[in-house]
Amino acid sequence: MTDEPASLLLVYCDNILDRILAQISANFHVKYNALY
């Protein structure tokens, strides 16, 4: 029973990290394209 919440939390954190990394890369591309 303890494995399920832990795995769900890991998936949740992975989704948040993916979203943050995507946002950062998008912002970087926008700034990079704006500079050059």
N, C-alpha and C. Protein backbone atom coordinates (compact mmCIF):
# COMPACT_ATOMS: atom_id res chain seq x y z
N MET A 1 0.84 -1.21 0.00
CA MET A 1 0.00 0.00 0.00
C MET A 1 0.88 1.26 0.00
N THR A 2 2.07 1.18 0.60
CA THR A 2 2.92 2.37 0.69
C THR A 2 3.59 2.67 -0.65
N ASP A 3 3.68 1.66 -1.53
CA ASP A 3 4.35 1.88 -2.81
C ASP A 3 3.53 2.76 -3.74
N GLU A 4 2.20 2.65 -3.68
CA GLU A 4 1.37 3.40 -4.62
C GLU A 4 1.49 4.91 -4.46
N PRO A 5 1.31 5.47 -3.25
CA PRO A 5 1.43 6.93 -3.11
C PRO A 5 2.82 7.43 -3.48
N ALA A 6 3.84 6.65 -3.16
CA ALA A 6 5.21 7.07 -3.47
C ALA A 6 5.41 7.15 -4.98
N SER A 7 4.93 6.14 -5.71
CA SER A 7 5.10 6.14 -7.16
C SER A 7 4.28 7.26 -7.79
N LEU A 8 3.08 7.49 -7.25
CA LEU A 8 2.25 8.58 -7.77
C LEU A 8 2.94 9.91 -7.54
N LEU A 9 3.56 10.07 -6.39
CA LEU A 9 4.26 11.31 -6.08
C LEU A 9 5.45 11.50 -7.01
N LEU A 10 6.16 10.39 -7.31
CA LEU A 10 7.30 10.47 -8.23
C LEU A 10 6.84 10.89 -9.62
N VAL A 11 5.75 10.30 -10.09
CA VAL A 11 5.21 10.66 -11.40
C VAL A 11 4.79 12.12 -11.41
N TYR A 12 4.15 12.56 -10.31
CA TYR A 12 3.71 13.95 -10.19
C TYR A 12 4.90 14.90 -10.26
N CYS A 13 5.97 14.56 -9.52
CA CYS A 13 7.18 15.40 -9.51
C CYS A 13 7.83 15.40 -10.88
N ASP A 14 7.85 14.25 -11.56
CA ASP A 14 8.44 14.17 -12.90
C ASP A 14 7.68 15.06 -13.86
N ASN A 15 6.35 15.06 -13.76
CA ASN A 15 5.53 15.90 -14.63
C ASN A 15 5.82 17.37 -14.38
N ILE A 16 5.96 17.74 -13.11
CA ILE A 16 6.25 19.14 -12.76
C ILE A 16 7.62 19.54 -13.30
N LEU A 17 8.61 18.65 -13.13
CA LEU A 17 9.96 18.94 -13.62
C LEU A 17 9.96 19.09 -15.13
N ASP A 18 9.23 18.21 -15.83
CA ASP A 18 9.15 18.31 -17.28
C ASP A 18 8.54 19.63 -17.69
N ARG A 19 7.48 20.03 -16.97
CA ARG A 19 6.80 21.29 -17.30
C ARG A 19 7.73 22.48 -17.07
N ILE A 20 8.48 22.44 -15.95
CA ILE A 20 9.40 23.54 -15.63
C ILE A 20 10.53 23.61 -16.66
N LEU A 21 11.09 22.45 -17.00
CA LEU A 21 12.17 22.43 -17.99
C LEU A 21 11.69 22.91 -19.34
N ALA A 22 10.47 22.53 -19.72
CA ALA A 22 9.91 22.98 -21.00
C ALA A 22 9.73 24.49 -20.99
N GLN A 23 9.25 25.02 -19.86
CA GLN A 23 9.04 26.47 -19.75
C GLN A 23 10.38 27.20 -19.82
N ILE A 24 11.39 26.69 -19.13
CA ILE A 24 12.71 27.32 -19.13
C ILE A 24 13.30 27.30 -20.53
N SER A 25 13.23 26.16 -21.21
CA SER A 25 13.79 26.06 -22.55
C SER A 25 13.04 26.98 -23.51
N ALA A 26 11.73 27.09 -23.35
CA ALA A 26 10.93 27.97 -24.21
C ALA A 26 11.34 29.42 -23.98
N ASN A 27 11.48 29.81 -22.72
CA ASN A 27 11.90 31.18 -22.40
C ASN A 27 13.29 31.45 -22.94
N PHE A 28 14.18 30.46 -22.84
CA PHE A 28 15.54 30.63 -23.33
C PHE A 28 15.54 30.84 -24.84
N HIS A 29 14.73 30.05 -25.55
CA HIS A 29 14.66 30.17 -27.01
C HIS A 29 14.11 31.53 -27.40
N VAL A 30 13.12 32.01 -26.67
CA VAL A 30 12.54 33.32 -26.97
C VAL A 30 13.58 34.41 -26.78
N LYS A 31 14.31 34.36 -25.66
CA LYS A 31 15.32 35.38 -25.39
C LYS A 31 16.48 35.27 -26.39
N TYR A 32 16.87 34.05 -26.72
CA TYR A 32 17.97 33.84 -27.65
C TYR A 32 17.60 34.37 -29.04
N ASN A 33 16.38 34.07 -29.48
CA ASN A 33 15.92 34.55 -30.78
C ASN A 33 15.76 36.06 -30.78
N ALA A 34 15.38 36.63 -29.65
CA ALA A 34 15.21 38.08 -29.56
C ALA A 34 16.57 38.77 -29.64
N LEU A 35 17.59 38.16 -29.02
CA LEU A 35 18.93 38.76 -29.04
C LEU A 35 19.55 38.66 -30.42
N TYR A 36 19.38 37.51 -31.07
CA TYR A 36 19.97 37.31 -32.39
C TYR A 36 18.86 37.26 -33.41
